[in-house]
XYZ file of C-alpha atoms in Angstrom:
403
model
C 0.000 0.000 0.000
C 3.262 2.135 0.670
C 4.565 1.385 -3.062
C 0.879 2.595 -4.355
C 0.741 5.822 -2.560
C 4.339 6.787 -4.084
C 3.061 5.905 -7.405
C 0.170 8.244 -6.741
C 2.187 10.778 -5.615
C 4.516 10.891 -8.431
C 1.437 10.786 -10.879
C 1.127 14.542 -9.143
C 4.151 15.781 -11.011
C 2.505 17.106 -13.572
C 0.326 19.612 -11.464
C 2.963 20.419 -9.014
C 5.553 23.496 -9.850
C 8.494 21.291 -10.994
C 5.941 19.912 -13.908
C 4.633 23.344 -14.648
C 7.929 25.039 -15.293
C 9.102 23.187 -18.544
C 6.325 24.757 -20.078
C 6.346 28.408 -18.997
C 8.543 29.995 -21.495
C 6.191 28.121 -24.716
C 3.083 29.645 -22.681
C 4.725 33.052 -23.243
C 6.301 32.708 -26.645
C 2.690 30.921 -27.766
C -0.117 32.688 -26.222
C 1.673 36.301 -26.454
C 1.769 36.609 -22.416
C 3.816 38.261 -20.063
C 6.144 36.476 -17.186
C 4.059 38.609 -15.009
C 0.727 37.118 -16.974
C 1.360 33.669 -16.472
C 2.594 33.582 -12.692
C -0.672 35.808 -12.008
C -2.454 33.076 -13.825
C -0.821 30.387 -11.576
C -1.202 32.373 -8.576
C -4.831 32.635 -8.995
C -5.416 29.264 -10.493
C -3.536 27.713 -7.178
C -5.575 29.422 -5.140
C -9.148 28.723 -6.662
C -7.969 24.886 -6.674
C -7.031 25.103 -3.104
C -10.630 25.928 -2.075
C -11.764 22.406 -3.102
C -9.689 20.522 -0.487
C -11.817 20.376 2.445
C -14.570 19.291 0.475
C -12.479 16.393 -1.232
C -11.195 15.758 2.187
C -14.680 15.248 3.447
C -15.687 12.877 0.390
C -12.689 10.811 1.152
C -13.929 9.830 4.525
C -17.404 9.451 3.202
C -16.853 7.721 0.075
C -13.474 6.518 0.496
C -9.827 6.292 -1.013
C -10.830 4.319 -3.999
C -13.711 5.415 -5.559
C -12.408 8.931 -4.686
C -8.887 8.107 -6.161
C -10.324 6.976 -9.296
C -12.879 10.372 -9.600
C -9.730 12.574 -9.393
C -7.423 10.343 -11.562
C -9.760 10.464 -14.484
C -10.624 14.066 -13.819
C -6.986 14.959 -13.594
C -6.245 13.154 -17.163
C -8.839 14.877 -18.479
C -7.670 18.400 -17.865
C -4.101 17.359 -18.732
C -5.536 16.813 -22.295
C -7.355 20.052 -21.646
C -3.947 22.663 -20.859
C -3.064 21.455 -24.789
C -6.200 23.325 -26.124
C -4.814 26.814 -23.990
C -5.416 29.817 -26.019
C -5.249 32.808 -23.465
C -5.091 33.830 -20.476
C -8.518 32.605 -19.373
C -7.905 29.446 -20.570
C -4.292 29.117 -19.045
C -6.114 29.970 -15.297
C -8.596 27.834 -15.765
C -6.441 25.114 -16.630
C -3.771 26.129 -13.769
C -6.855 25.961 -11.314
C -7.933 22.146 -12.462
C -4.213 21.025 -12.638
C -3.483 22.532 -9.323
C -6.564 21.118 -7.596
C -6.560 17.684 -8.618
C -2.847 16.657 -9.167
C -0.972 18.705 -6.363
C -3.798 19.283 -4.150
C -6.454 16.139 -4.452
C -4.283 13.509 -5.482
C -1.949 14.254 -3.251
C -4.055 14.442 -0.396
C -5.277 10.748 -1.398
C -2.138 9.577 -1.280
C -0.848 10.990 2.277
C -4.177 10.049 3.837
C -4.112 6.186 2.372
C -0.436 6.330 4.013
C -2.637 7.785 7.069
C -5.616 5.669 7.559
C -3.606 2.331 6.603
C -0.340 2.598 9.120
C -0.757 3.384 12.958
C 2.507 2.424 15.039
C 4.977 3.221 12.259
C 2.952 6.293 10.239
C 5.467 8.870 10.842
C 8.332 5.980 9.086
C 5.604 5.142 6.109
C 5.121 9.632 5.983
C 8.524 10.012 5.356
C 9.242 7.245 3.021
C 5.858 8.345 0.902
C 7.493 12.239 1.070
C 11.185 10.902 0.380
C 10.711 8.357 -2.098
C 7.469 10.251 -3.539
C 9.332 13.342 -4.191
C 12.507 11.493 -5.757
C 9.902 9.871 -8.803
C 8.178 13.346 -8.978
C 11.622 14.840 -9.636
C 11.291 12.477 -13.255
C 8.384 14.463 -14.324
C 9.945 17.865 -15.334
C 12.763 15.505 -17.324
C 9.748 13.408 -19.421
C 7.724 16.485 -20.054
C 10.885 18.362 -21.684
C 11.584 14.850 -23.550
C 8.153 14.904 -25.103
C 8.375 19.220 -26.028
C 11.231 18.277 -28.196
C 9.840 15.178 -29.804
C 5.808 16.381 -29.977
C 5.325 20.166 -29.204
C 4.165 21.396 -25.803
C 0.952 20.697 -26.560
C 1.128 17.274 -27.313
C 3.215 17.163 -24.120
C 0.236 17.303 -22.364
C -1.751 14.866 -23.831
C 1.732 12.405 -23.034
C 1.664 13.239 -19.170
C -2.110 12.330 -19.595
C -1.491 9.010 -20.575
C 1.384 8.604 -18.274
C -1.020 9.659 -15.190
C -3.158 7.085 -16.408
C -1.230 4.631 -17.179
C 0.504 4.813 -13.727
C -2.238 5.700 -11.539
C -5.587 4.652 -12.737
C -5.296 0.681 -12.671
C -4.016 0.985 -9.010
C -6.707 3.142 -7.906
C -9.437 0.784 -9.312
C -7.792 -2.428 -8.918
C -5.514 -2.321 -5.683
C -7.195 -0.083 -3.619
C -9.845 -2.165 -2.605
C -9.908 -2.889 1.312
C -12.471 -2.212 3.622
C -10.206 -0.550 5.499
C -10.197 2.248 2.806
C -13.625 1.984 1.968
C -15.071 5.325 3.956
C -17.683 4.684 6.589
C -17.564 7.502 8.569
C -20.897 9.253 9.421
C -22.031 13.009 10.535
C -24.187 11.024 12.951
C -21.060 9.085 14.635
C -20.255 11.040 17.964
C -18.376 7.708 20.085
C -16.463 4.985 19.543
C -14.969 2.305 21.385
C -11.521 1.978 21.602
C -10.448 -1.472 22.858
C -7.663 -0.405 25.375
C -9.476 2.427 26.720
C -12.998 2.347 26.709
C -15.399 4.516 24.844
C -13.790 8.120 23.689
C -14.975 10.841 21.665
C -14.361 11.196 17.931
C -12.591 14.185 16.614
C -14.629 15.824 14.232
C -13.342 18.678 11.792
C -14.974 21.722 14.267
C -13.909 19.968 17.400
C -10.322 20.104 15.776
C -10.382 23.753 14.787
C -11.263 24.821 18.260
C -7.629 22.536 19.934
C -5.036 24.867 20.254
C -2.216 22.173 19.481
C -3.938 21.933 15.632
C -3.086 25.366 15.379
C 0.708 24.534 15.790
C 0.463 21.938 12.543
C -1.598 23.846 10.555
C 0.377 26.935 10.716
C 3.814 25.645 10.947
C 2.489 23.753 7.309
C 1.561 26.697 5.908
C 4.777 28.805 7.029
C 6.626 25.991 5.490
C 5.065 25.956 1.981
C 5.565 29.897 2.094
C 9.122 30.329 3.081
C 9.889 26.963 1.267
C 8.006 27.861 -2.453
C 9.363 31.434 -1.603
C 12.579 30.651 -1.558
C 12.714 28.046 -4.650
C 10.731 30.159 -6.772
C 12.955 33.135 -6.467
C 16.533 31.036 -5.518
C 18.634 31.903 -8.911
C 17.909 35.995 -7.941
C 18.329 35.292 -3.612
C 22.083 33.427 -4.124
C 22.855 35.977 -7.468
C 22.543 38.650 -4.829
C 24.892 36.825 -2.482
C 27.379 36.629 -5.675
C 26.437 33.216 -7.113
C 25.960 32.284 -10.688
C 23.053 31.259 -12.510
C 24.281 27.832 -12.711
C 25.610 28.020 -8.940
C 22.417 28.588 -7.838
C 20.663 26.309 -10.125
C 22.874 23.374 -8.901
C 21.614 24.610 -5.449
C 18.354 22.429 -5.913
C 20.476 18.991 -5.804
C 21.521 19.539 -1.648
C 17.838 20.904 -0.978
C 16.778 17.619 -2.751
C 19.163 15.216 -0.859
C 18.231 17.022 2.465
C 14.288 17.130 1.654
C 14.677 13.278 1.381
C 17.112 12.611 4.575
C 14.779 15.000 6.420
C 11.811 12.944 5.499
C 13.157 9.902 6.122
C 14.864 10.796 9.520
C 11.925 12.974 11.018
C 9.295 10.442 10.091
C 10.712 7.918 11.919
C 11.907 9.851 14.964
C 7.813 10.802 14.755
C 6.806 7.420 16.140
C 9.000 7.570 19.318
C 9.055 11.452 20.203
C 6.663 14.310 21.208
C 5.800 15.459 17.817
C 5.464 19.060 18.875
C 9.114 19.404 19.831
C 10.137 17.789 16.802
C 8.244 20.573 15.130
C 9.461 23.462 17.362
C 13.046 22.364 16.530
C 11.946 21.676 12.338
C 10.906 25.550 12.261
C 13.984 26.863 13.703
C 15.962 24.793 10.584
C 13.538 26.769 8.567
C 14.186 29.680 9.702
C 17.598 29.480 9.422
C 18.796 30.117 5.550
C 16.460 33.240 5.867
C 18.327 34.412 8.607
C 22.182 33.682 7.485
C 21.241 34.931 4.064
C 23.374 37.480 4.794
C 26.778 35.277 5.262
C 25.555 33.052 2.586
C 28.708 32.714 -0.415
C 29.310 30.692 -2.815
C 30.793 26.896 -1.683
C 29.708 25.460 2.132
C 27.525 27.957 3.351
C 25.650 27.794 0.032
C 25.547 23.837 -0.255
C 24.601 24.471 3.250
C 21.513 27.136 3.034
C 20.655 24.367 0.984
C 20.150 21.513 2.726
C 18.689 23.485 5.734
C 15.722 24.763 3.108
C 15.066 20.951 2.115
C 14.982 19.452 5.462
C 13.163 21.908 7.105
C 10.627 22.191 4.473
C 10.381 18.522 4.363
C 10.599 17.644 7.597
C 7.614 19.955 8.767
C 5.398 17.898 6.259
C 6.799 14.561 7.374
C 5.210 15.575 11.124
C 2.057 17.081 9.660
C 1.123 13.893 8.011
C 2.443 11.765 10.903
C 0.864 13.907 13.675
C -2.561 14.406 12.558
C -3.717 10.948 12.823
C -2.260 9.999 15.759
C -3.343 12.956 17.854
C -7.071 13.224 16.441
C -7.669 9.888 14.938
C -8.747 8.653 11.618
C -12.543 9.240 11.523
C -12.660 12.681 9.710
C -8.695 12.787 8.380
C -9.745 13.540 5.238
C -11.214 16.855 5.729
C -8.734 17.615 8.495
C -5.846 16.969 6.098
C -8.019 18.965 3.328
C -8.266 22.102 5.845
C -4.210 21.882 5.834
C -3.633 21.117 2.845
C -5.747 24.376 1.269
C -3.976 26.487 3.914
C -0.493 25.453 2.671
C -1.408 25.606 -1.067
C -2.369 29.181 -0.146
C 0.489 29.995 1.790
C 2.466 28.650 -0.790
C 1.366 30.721 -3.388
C 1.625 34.353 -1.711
C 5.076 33.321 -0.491
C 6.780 34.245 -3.484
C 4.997 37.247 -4.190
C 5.495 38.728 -0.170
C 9.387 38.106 -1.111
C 9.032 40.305 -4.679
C 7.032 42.997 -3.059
C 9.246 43.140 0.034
C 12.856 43.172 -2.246
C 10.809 45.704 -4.220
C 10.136 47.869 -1.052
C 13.512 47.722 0.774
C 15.581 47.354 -2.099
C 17.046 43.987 -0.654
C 16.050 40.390 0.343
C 17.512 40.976 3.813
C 15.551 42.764 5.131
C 12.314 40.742 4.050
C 14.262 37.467 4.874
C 14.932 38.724 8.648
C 11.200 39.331 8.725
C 10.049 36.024 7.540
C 12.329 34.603 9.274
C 10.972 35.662 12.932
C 7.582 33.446 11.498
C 8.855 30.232 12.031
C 10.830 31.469 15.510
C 7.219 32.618 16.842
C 5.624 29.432 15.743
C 8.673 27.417 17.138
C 7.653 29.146 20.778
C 4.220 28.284 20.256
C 4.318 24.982 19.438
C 6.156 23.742 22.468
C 3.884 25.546 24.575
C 1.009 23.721 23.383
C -0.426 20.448 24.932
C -1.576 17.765 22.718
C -4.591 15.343 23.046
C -3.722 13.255 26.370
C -6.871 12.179 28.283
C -9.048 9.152 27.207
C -11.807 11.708 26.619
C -10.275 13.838 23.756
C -8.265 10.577 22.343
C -9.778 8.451 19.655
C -7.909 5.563 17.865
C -10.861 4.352 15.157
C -9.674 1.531 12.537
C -5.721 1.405 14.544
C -3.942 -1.822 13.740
């Protein structure tokens, strides 16, 4: 079940960032835009798919992983085909909006809550494997998509990555994922349940969550990471140029940030199953915060391989503990829309980050100053999320479905 939720998750390349950007420069050439055009287009098409995740959230507990899985494979393929018919930029939101919603927000979310609802001692070690190994097949998708511009066109490009989504994903999601465990029973009517080592305890539903203090700490910590983290990326060849790095300096950049994003997934997810979760987080933020706050030192050689890796592992770690935390501190009976309530916060977050860096280098006439101010979010949130206290008692712990 581990092996199909990578799958899934690589089938997300081609809505995430790294699958979009091989085709940016044909969308301007071809459809007469602006640069400025087509990230406004992205940044409003990321945002209007981000409004659909609680709602797919919610449909995943109802309805389940599979018959869900399948709904947003097909619909995902479909669009695919549909960003080759682009004309404008209308069209191009649109299609940024349905690519955005279904691959790197829906399908996504299907795959880190199958991960969620099918592992209970060892989640936080399955987490980071799905982010580590997931994110190492997604990192494929940018390379196929350029293969099949210079053989077919970039519009025929799409219509490939639509038949590789469905050739990779679809079968699994009607074929494999077919256990009861994954089937969705949960009801609006279901208040208790009876957990075997501890009697009868309440369930966590989605407004019972919003209201705990400690869900605070994961959601925003999430969504600071996807800011500073996208922020960062989308901008890095400009941030390390100002610090006197070349183009191709700062390009090779992204190979440390990918080694650490792994080794921080992988490390974090399984010190998640023996450790308090909220000081693993307190101490992930302060990594975070840390490349925005030596920017200033930051030259080319080790402290550049080394802003690096602290961008990828504390980006990466932070969602390793989101996914492993959120089951096993409010249980699985509404997960979907909990993770769906995260997951459109970070998509959000994700896409003003880059834009609150512009405007602030605009405004000052310098990333430092901007970075020291973004950097002081993740300090703050570091402070509050070792002040919090998570769900302890028998009354506010649930443990529906554990194995």
């Amino acid at each position: 079940m581990l092996a199909v939720a990578v799958v899934l998750m690589v089938a997300t390349g081609p809505g995430q960032t790294v699958g979009v950007s091989v085709f940016v420069n044909h969308f301007i050439a071809d459809l007469d835009l602006t640069r400025s055009q087509v990230a406004t287009a992205y940044l409003i098409g990321t945002l209007a798919g981000a409004t659909a995740m609680p709602v797919v959230g919610r449909l995943i507990d109802r309805r389940g992983v599979r018959l869900m899985a399948t709904a947003v494979i097909a619909a995902f393929v479909f669009v695919l085909c549909g960003m080759s018919a682009v004309a404008g930029f209308a069209t191009l939101t649109i299609g940024f909006a349905g690519i955005r919603g279904l691959g790197q927000g829906s399908l996504s979310l299907i795959s880190s809550t199958t991960v969620a609802v099918w592992f209970d001692r060892r989640r936080g070690t399955a987490i980071g494997l799905l982010s580590a190994v997931g994110g190492a097949g997604m990192a494929l998708i940018p390379l196929i998509g350029a293969v099949m511009i210079d053989a077919w066109g970039w519009r025929s490009a799409w219509i490939g990555l639509a038949a590789v989504v469905a050739f990779l994903a679809l079968p699994l999601a009607v074929f494999v994922l077919r256990d009861p465990r994954l089937e969705g029973t949960v009801s609006t009517d279901i208040e208790m349940s009876v957990e075997p080592d501890v009697g009868t305890v309440q369930i966590w539903t989605s407004k019972k969550v919003l209201r705990h203090p400690a869900f605070w700490a994961i959601l925003l910590s999430s969504a600071c990471a996807g800011m500073l983290s996208t922020a960062l990326v989308f901008h890095q060849v400009d941030v390390l140029g100002a610090r006197g790095l070349t183009d191709t300096q700062a390009a090779a950049n992204f190979l440390p940030q990918t080694l650490a994003a792994a080794g921080g997934a992988l490390v974090i997810g399984r010190l998640a199953d023996r450790h308090a979760p909220r000081h693993l987080l307190a101490a992930s933020l302060v990594v975070l915060a840390a490349p925005t706050l030596m920017w200033h030192v930051v030259s080319p050689g080790f402290t550049a391989v080394l802003y690096g890796i602290l961008i990828g592992f504390g980006g990466s770690a932070i969602r390793t503990i989101e996914g492993s935390t959120l089951p096993k501190w409010y249980g699985i009976a509404a997960i979907g829309e909990i993770r769906g309530i995260v997951a459109t916060t970070n998509v959000a977050a994700s896409a003003v980050g880059p834009v609150a860096l512009s405007l602030g280098r605009d405004v000052f006439g310098s990333y430092g100053a901007t970075l020291l101010g973004l950097g002081m979010i993740p300090i703050v949130l570091a402070m509050y999320a070792v002040s919090v206290h998570p769900p302890s008692s028998v009354a506010e712990r649930i443990a529906v479905g554990s194995r």
